């Protein structure tokens, strides 16, 4: 059987399974077994087990449940409410103040949890009702919550960077630092957009009442103590990575312990908190692992059949030039992201794309940052971007998915602008990794 026909059958069957609603982890895993038995025999199943065991035998993988546990504990103790209330005291008087506070808190949350779903859901529960209560424009409110929550794809400790680093064999610490520049630029542009919209159309984001603005300076300063623990936690994780004090795995353990100590110091620790956080960690990590097992199995069989070389050669031979090929790959990533979870995309595409990227002379750390920007765009893109449905799941009654589609477009345009900016000026993503002391 020719590799062309095998490619059509394997990927055609995969998309058929996905259309039927089969989870991607089970779809890719079962298809890898089916095609192994059809094209070879049962003795060839060792290819699957060998590839999965090699992937699982990585100390770095321990960082995933650690960061998930950290996110779960922080979400359960209501630290977002403290952040929101404190920053609101200082920035609420700005035009579009609540929306700006939403972006700032989302940025801080992204630097603490690394899980997009956790930030998206939490901000949807805390910030969205507050904005709608103050008669904010529905589209603006939904857009800033959805886009702000998705900053976790770029701002470390992003779990996406961990799996990318494992798959690509690149420094996860450098990937973490590489995401900082584009992530902060995105947050700054979101805030700028909100300020401009609110300035020219104040009805979109009504100002605070005189009573709400008349908060004594002493009260504002006293409220800053609520930011102390979050900033210590952020520095304890990212600072130790940047200065080379701890590896990614060690830093994730520091983060998990720090979140636990935050819960105790805030006097919000309960055994139910620990139980629920542990349950969330197990379920979320299991989901990620099953997705990786299935995708690794699928791509290992396809590689053994010569598929990755076949696709890589087709892409490399396209008459587009190196930049044209890079843009084509990113458009394909965004397309896939509208239908498939980022884990499946990462595990399925990187074995094909990375040899091309290296062959074209592009920096794999830089491409990792571009990959995450693409995943952020994809997960916010209609019709099936996952972040849209995270927000829809917690949105107040009366908010439709069409409302969310309408609100997210200006922020997607900003993301595309930052993607182009990072492509044209790679130093945005590469400067910090170049000067960091860790590896």
C-alpha positions as semicolon CSV with decimal commas, in nm:
position;residue;x (nm);y (nm);z (nm)
1;X;0,000;0,000;0,000
2;X;0,141;0,337;-0,101
3;X;0,217;0,605;0,159
4;X;-0,022;0,840;-0,023
5;X;-0,314;0,600;0,027
6;X;-0,209;0,528;0,387
7;X;-0,207;0,902;0,460
8;X;-0,557;0,946;0,319
9;X;-0,692;0,645;0,508
10;X;-0,532;0,724;0,845
11;X;-0,618;1,093;0,858
12;X;-0,953;1,041;0,688
13;X;-1,044;0,784;0,954
14;X;-0,921;1,021;1,227
15;X;-1,145;1,306;1,111
16;X;-1,437;1,065;1,074
17;X;-1,390;0,951;1,435
18;X;-1,376;1,313;1,550
19;X;-1,695;1,398;1,359
20;X;-1,862;1,103;1,533
21;X;-1,764;1,253;1,869
22;X;-1,493;1,006;1,966
23;X;-1,240;1,174;2,203
24;X;-0,916;1,243;2,017
25;X;-0,706;1,042;2,263
26;X;-0,913;0,729;2,202
27;X;-0,950;0,800;1,829
28;X;-0,576;0,827;1,766
29;X;-0,490;0,539;2,001
30;X;-0,740;0,296;1,851
31;X;-0,651;0,388;1,493
32;X;-0,282;0,331;1,562
33;X;-0,361;-0,024;1,679
34;X;-0,601;-0,091;1,390
35;X;-0,356;0,020;1,120
36;X;-0,069;-0,167;1,285
37;X;-0,267;-0,491;1,271
38;X;-0,389;-0,424;0,915
39;X;-0,052;-0,331;0,768
40;X;0,175;-0,554;0,978
41;X;0,083;-0,795;1,257
42;X;0,051;-0,805;1,636
43;X;0,428;-0,827;1,686
44;X;0,460;-0,473;1,547
45;X;0,259;-0,330;1,839
46;X;0,590;-0,290;2,021
47;X;0,638;0,027;1,813
48;X;0,346;0,183;2,002
49;X;0,453;0,066;2,346
50;X;0,813;0,170;2,286
51;X;0,723;0,522;2,172
52;X;0,479;0,575;2,458
53;X;0,727;0,449;2,720
54;X;0,999;0,677;2,584
55;X;0,763;0,972;2,609
56;X;0,643;0,879;2,959
57;X;0,999;0,824;3,084
58;X;1,063;1,195;3,131
59;X;1,122;1,361;3,466
60;X;0,993;1,689;3,322
61;X;0,644;1,540;3,290
62;X;0,609;1,563;3,669
63;X;0,572;1,940;3,626
64;X;0,229;1,899;3,463
65;X;0,039;1,765;3,768
66;X;0,233;2,003;3,993
67;X;0,124;2,311;3,800
68;X;-0,230;2,177;3,768
69;X;-0,242;2,124;4,146
70;X;-0,114;2,478;4,201
71;X;-0,390;2,614;3,976
72;X;-0,658;2,406;4,148
73;X;-0,557;2,517;4,498
74;X;-0,540;2,886;4,403
75;X;-0,880;2,866;4,237
76;X;-1,036;2,695;4,539
77;X;-0,919;2,955;4,795
78;X;-1,062;3,251;4,603
79;X;-0,732;3,428;4,541
80;X;-0,878;3,572;4,219
81;X;-1,138;3,761;4,420
82;X;-0,863;3,921;4,630
83;X;-0,664;4,016;4,319
84;X;-0,971;4,154;4,145
85;X;-1,085;4,361;4,443
86;X;-0,739;4,506;4,508
87;X;-0,654;4,599;4,151
88;X;-1,006;4,734;4,106
89;X;-0,941;4,983;4,389
90;X;-0,642;5,123;4,200
91;X;-0,753;5,099;3,837
92;X;-1,130;5,100;3,855
93;X;-1,151;5,477;3,803
94;X;-0,995;5,453;3,454
95;X;-1,223;5,457;3,152
96;X;-1,319;5,095;3,097
97;X;-1,167;5,025;3,439
98;X;-1,341;4,694;3,506
99;X;-1,240;4,553;3,169
100;X;-0,881;4,670;3,224
101;X;-0,878;4,510;3,570
102;X;-1,003;4,189;3,409
103;X;-0,705;4,182;3,171
104;X;-0,453;4,265;3,447
105;X;-0,589;3,997;3,681
106;X;-0,598;3,746;3,394
107;X;-0,230;3,822;3,327
108;X;-0,141;3,763;3,692
109;X;-0,348;3,446;3,699
110;X;-0,173;3,321;3,385
111;X;0,161;3,372;3,564
112;X;0,039;3,161;3,855
113;X;-0,162;2,874;3,713
114;X;-0,050;2,791;3,356
115;X;-0,388;2,634;3,276
116;X;-0,606;2,830;3,034
117;X;-0,931;2,664;3,135
118;X;-0,884;2,754;3,502
119;X;-0,830;3,125;3,431
120;X;-1,110;3,137;3,174
121;X;-1,366;2,982;3,405
122;X;-1,261;3,179;3,712
123;X;-1,266;3,516;3,536
124;X;-1,599;3,426;3,379
125;X;-1,740;3,376;3,728
126;X;-1,577;3,681;3,890
127;X;-1,530;3,954;3,628
128;X;-1,809;3,898;3,377
129;X;-2,102;3,939;3,622
130;X;-1,935;4,251;3,768
131;X;-1,912;4,415;3,425
132;X;-2,262;4,320;3,316
133;X;-2,399;4,449;3,647
134;X;-2,245;4,791;3,570
135;X;-2,400;4,793;3,220
136;X;-2,080;4,727;3,027
137;X;-2,126;4,649;2,660
138;X;-2,184;4,274;2,640
139;X;-1,942;4,218;2,351
140;X;-1,661;4,413;2,517
141;X;-1,709;4,229;2,847
142;X;-1,716;3,884;2,686
143;X;-1,421;3,961;2,460
144;X;-1,187;4,084;2,733
145;X;-1,272;3,790;2,963
146;X;-1,219;3,534;2,686
147;X;-0,900;3,691;2,548
148;X;-0,755;3,766;2,892
149;X;-0,814;3,410;3,009
150;X;-0,629;3,274;2,706
151;X;-0,308;3,458;2,800
152;X;-0,211;3,142;2,988
153;X;-0,100;2,991;2,656
154;X;0,191;3,237;2,643
155;X;0,268;3,361;2,992
156;X;0,459;3,100;3,195
157;X;0,418;2,856;3,357
158;X;0,223;2,743;3,048
159;X;0,163;2,368;3,032
160;X;0,167;2,400;2,651
161;X;0,533;2,505;2,667
162;X;0,614;2,205;2,887
163;X;0,477;1,955;2,634
164;X;0,628;2,147;2,341
165;X;0,969;2,141;2,508
166;X;0,939;1,767;2,571
167;X;0,833;1,695;2,212
168;X;1,093;1,925;2,056
169;X;1,378;1,845;2,295
170;X;1,419;2,217;2,373
171;X;1,475;2,402;2,701
172;X;1,138;2,454;2,871
173;X;1,287;2,736;3,078
174;X;1,384;2,924;2,761
175;X;1,039;2,861;2,616
176;X;0,884;3,001;2,935
177;X;1,094;3,317;2,910
178;X;1,025;3,343;2,536
179;X;0,652;3,363;2,596
180;X;0,683;3,659;2,834
181;X;0,744;3,929;2,573
182;X;0,455;3,848;2,337
183;X;0,226;3,774;2,633
184;X;0,285;4,110;2,799
185;X;0,257;4,291;2,465
186;X;-0,079;4,122;2,409
187;X;-0,202;4,224;2,754
188;X;-0,084;4,582;2,693
189;X;-0,260;4,600;2,356
190;X;-0,581;4,461;2,505
191;X;-0,573;4,739;2,766
192;X;-0,495;5,001;2,500
193;X;-0,787;4,881;2,288
194;X;-1,024;4,895;2,587
195;X;-0,907;5,248;2,678
196;X;-0,957;5,373;2,323
197;X;-1,303;5,217;2,290
198;X;-1,412;5,352;2,630
199;X;-1,273;5,699;2,557
200;X;-1,456;5,743;2,228
201;X;-1,774;5,566;2,342
202;X;-1,817;5,597;2,721
203;X;-2,150;5,412;2,706
204;X;-1,962;5,091;2,629
205;X;-1,791;5,098;2,970
206;X;-1,972;5,330;3,214
207;X;-1,754;5,512;3,466
208;X;-1,767;5,444;3,839
209;X;-1,999;5,643;4,055
210;X;-1,860;5,926;4,269
211;X;-1,900;5,708;4,579
212;X;-1,702;5,422;4,425
213;X;-1,422;5,659;4,324
214;X;-1,403;5,823;4,666
215;X;-1,188;5,554;4,825
216;X;-0,924;5,683;5,071
217;X;-0,562;5,637;4,970
218;X;-0,495;5,459;5,299
219;X;-0,754;5,195;5,215
220;X;-0,594;5,141;4,875
221;X;-0,248;5,100;5,027
222;X;-0,375;4,859;5,291
223;X;-0,537;4,650;5,021
224;X;-0,199;4,597;4,852
225;X;-0,109;4,338;5,113
226;X;-0,342;4,100;4,930
227;X;-0,101;4,111;4,633
228;X;0,201;4,009;4,840
229;X;0,143;3,633;4,839
230;X;0,059;3,610;4,466
231;X;0,372;3,806;4,373
232;X;0,589;3,594;4,602
233;X;0,442;3,282;4,441
234;X;0,505;3,411;4,089
235;X;0,864;3,505;4,171
236;X;0,930;3,178;4,354
237;X;0,837;2,983;4,040
238;X;0,957;3,202;3,752
239;X;1,245;3,368;3,938
240;X;1,403;3,035;4,030
241;X;1,379;2,926;3,666
242;X;1,521;3,252;3,529
243;X;1,817;3,263;3,768
244;X;1,894;2,894;3,723
245;X;1,823;2,809;4,086
246;X;1,570;2,536;4,003
247;X;1,474;2,320;3,708
248;X;1,122;2,325;3,565
249;X;1,021;2,022;3,770
250;X;1,168;2,164;4,090
251;X;1,002;2,501;4,027
252;X;0,666;2,328;3,975
253;X;0,708;2,161;4,315
254;X;0,786;2,501;4,469
255;X;0,471;2,638;4,307
256;X;0,252;2,355;4,436
257;X;0,390;2,396;4,788
258;X;0,358;2,775;4,764
259;X;-0,009;2,750;4,663
260;X;-0,070;2,518;4,959
261;X;0,100;2,765;5,197
262;X;-0,107;3,050;5,046
263;X;-0,420;2,858;5,133
264;X;-0,304;2,811;5,493
265;X;-0,185;3,170;5,540
266;X;-0,514;3,305;5,403
267;X;-0,694;3,089;5,657
268;X;-0,902;2,944;5,377
269;X;-0,757;2,595;5,387
270;X;-1,005;2,312;5,435
271;X;-0,970;1,942;5,379
272;X;-1,238;1,972;5,113
273;X;-1,007;2,217;4,932
274;X;-0,724;1,963;4,931
275;X;-0,957;1,682;4,824
276;X;-1,113;1,880;4,539
277;X;-0,775;2,011;4,422
278;X;-0,630;1,659;4,419
279;X;-0,932;1,533;4,223
280;X;-0,899;1,815;3,969
281;X;-0,528;1,741;3,934
282;X;-0,587;1,371;3,871
283;X;-0,864;1,424;3,615
284;X;-0,690;1,705;3,425
285;X;-0,352;1,529;3,418
286;X;-0,516;1,202;3,311
287;X;-0,687;1,382;3,024
288;X;-0,357;1,533;2,906
289;X;-0,173;1,201;2,941
290;X;-0,435;1,005;2,747
291;X;-0,430;1,264;2,471
292;X;-0,052;1,238;2,454
293;X;-0,055;0,856;2,459
294;X;-0,306;0,838;2,176
295;X;-0,137;1,103;1,963
296;X;0,211;0,958;2,024
297;X;0,089;0,611;1,923
298;X;-0,072;0,744;1,605
299;X;0,225;0,949;1,491
300;X;0,476;0,671;1,578
301;X;0,298;0,427;1,345
302;X;0,265;0,690;1,075
303;X;0,636;0,771;1,111
304;X;0,732;0,403;1,093
305;X;0,539;0,381;0,767
306;X;0,737;0,674;0,629
307;X;0,454;0,923;0,662
308;X;0,634;1,208;0,836
309;X;0,911;1,210;0,575
310;X;0,646;1,204;0,301
311;X;0,453;1,502;0,442
312;X;0,770;1,691;0,534
313;X;0,900;1,654;0,180
314;X;0,571;1,775;0,030
315;X;0,572;2,083;0,255
316;X;0,941;2,154;0,197
317;X;0,892;2,132;-0,182
318;X;0,610;2,387;-0,188
319;X;0,706;2,684;-0,411
320;X;0,646;2,933;-0,131
321;X;0,992;3,008;0,004
322;X;1,089;2,957;0,368
323;X;0,859;3,233;0,499
324;X;0,570;3,116;0,286
325;X;0,607;2,765;0,424
326;X;0,618;2,903;0,780
327;X;0,297;3,101;0,723
328;X;0,127;2,800;0,562
329;X;0,211;2,584;0,864
330;X;0,067;2,844;1,100
331;X;-0,255;2,875;0,901
332;X;-0,286;2,497;0,921
333;X;-0,234;2,507;1,299
334;X;-0,508;2,769;1,339
335;X;-0,742;2,563;1,121
336;X;-0,681;2,248;1,327
337;X;-0,726;2,445;1,649
338;X;-1,084;2,527;1,556
339;X;-1,166;2,156;1,580
340;X;-0,899;1,974;1,786
341;X;-0,757;2,032;2,134
342;X;-0,406;2,182;2,151
343;X;-0,253;1,862;2,294
344;X;-0,358;1,659;1,993
345;X;-0,236;1,929;1,753
346;X;0,100;1,951;1,926
347;X;0,164;1,576;1,932
348;X;0,041;1,522;1,575
349;X;0,211;1,814;1,400
350;X;0,544;1,872;1,575
351;X;0,711;1,550;1,451
352;X;0,632;1,672;1,099
353;X;0,691;2,046;1,140
354;X;1,007;2,053;1,352
355;X;1,240;1,890;1,096
356;X;1,112;2,144;0,841
357;X;1,167;2,435;1,080
358;X;1,520;2,320;1,155
359;X;1,588;2,259;0,786
360;X;1,471;2,609;0,696
361;X;1,703;2,756;0,958
362;X;1,438;2,891;1,196
363;X;1,496;2,898;1,572
364;X;1,286;2,621;1,741
365;X;1,240;2,832;2,057
366;X;1,101;3,114;1,845
367;X;0,877;2,868;1,660
368;X;0,755;2,735;1,996
369;X;0,639;3,086;2,090
370;X;0,472;3,124;1,747
371;X;0,307;2,785;1,800
372;X;0,155;2,901;2,127
373;X;0,031;3,228;1,976
374;X;-0,133;3,021;1,703
375;X;-0,292;2,795;1,962
376;X;-0,423;3,100;2,143
377;X;-0,580;3,233;1,823
378;X;-0,718;2,891;1,736
379;X;-0,873;2,825;2,076
380;X;-1,055;3,160;2,055
381;X;-1,169;3,114;1,695
382;X;-1,526;3,014;1,602
383;X;-1,687;2,775;1,561
384;X;-1,529;2,531;1,807
385;X;-1,251;2,716;1,992
386;X;-1,229;2,557;2,337
387;X;-1,191;2,888;2,523
388;X;-1,527;3,001;2,384
389;X;-1,701;2,704;2,539
390;X;-1,516;2,740;2,870
391;X;-1,668;3,088;2,897
392;X;-2,010;2,981;2,770
393;X;-2,023;2,716;3,042
394;X;-2,007;2,976;3,322
395;X;-2,169;3,276;3,151
396;X;-2,490;3,417;3,303
397;X;-2,827;3,318;3,161
398;X;-2,903;3,500;2,838
399;X;-2,546;3,496;2,703
400;X;-2,534;3,294;2,382
401;X;-2,238;3,147;2,198
402;X;-2,311;3,396;1,917
403;X;-2,262;3,680;2,167
404;X;-1,918;3,538;2,250
405;X;-1,832;3,498;1,879
406;X;-1,922;3,863;1,824
407;X;-1,716;3,989;2,119
408;X;-1,395;3,800;2,050
409;X;-1,312;3,924;1,697
410;X;-1,134;4,252;1,790
411;X;-0,909;4,057;2,027
412;X;-0,832;3,794;1,761
413;X;-0,720;4,076;1,531
414;X;-0,487;4,199;1,807
415;X;-0,349;3,846;1,847
416;X;-0,282;3,820;1,474
417;X;-0,102;4,155;1,490
418;X;0,122;4,028;1,774
419;X;0,185;3,706;1,580
420;X;0,304;3,907;1,279
421;X;0,508;4,135;1,508
422;X;0,682;3,836;1,667
423;X;0,754;3,690;1,324
424;X;0,907;4,014;1,197
425;X;1,101;4,082;1,517
426;X;1,211;3,746;1,664
427;X;1,396;3,931;1,943
428;X;1,060;3,984;2,112
429;X;1,061;3,612;2,192
430;X;1,435;3,544;2,199
431;X;1,583;3,830;2,402
432;X;1,485;3,705;2,747
433;X;1,586;3,341;2,683
434;X;1,925;3,469;2,565
435;X;2,000;3,655;2,890
436;X;1,848;3,412;3,142
437;X;2,088;3,225;3,369
438;X;1,891;2,898;3,381
439;X;1,862;2,642;3,104
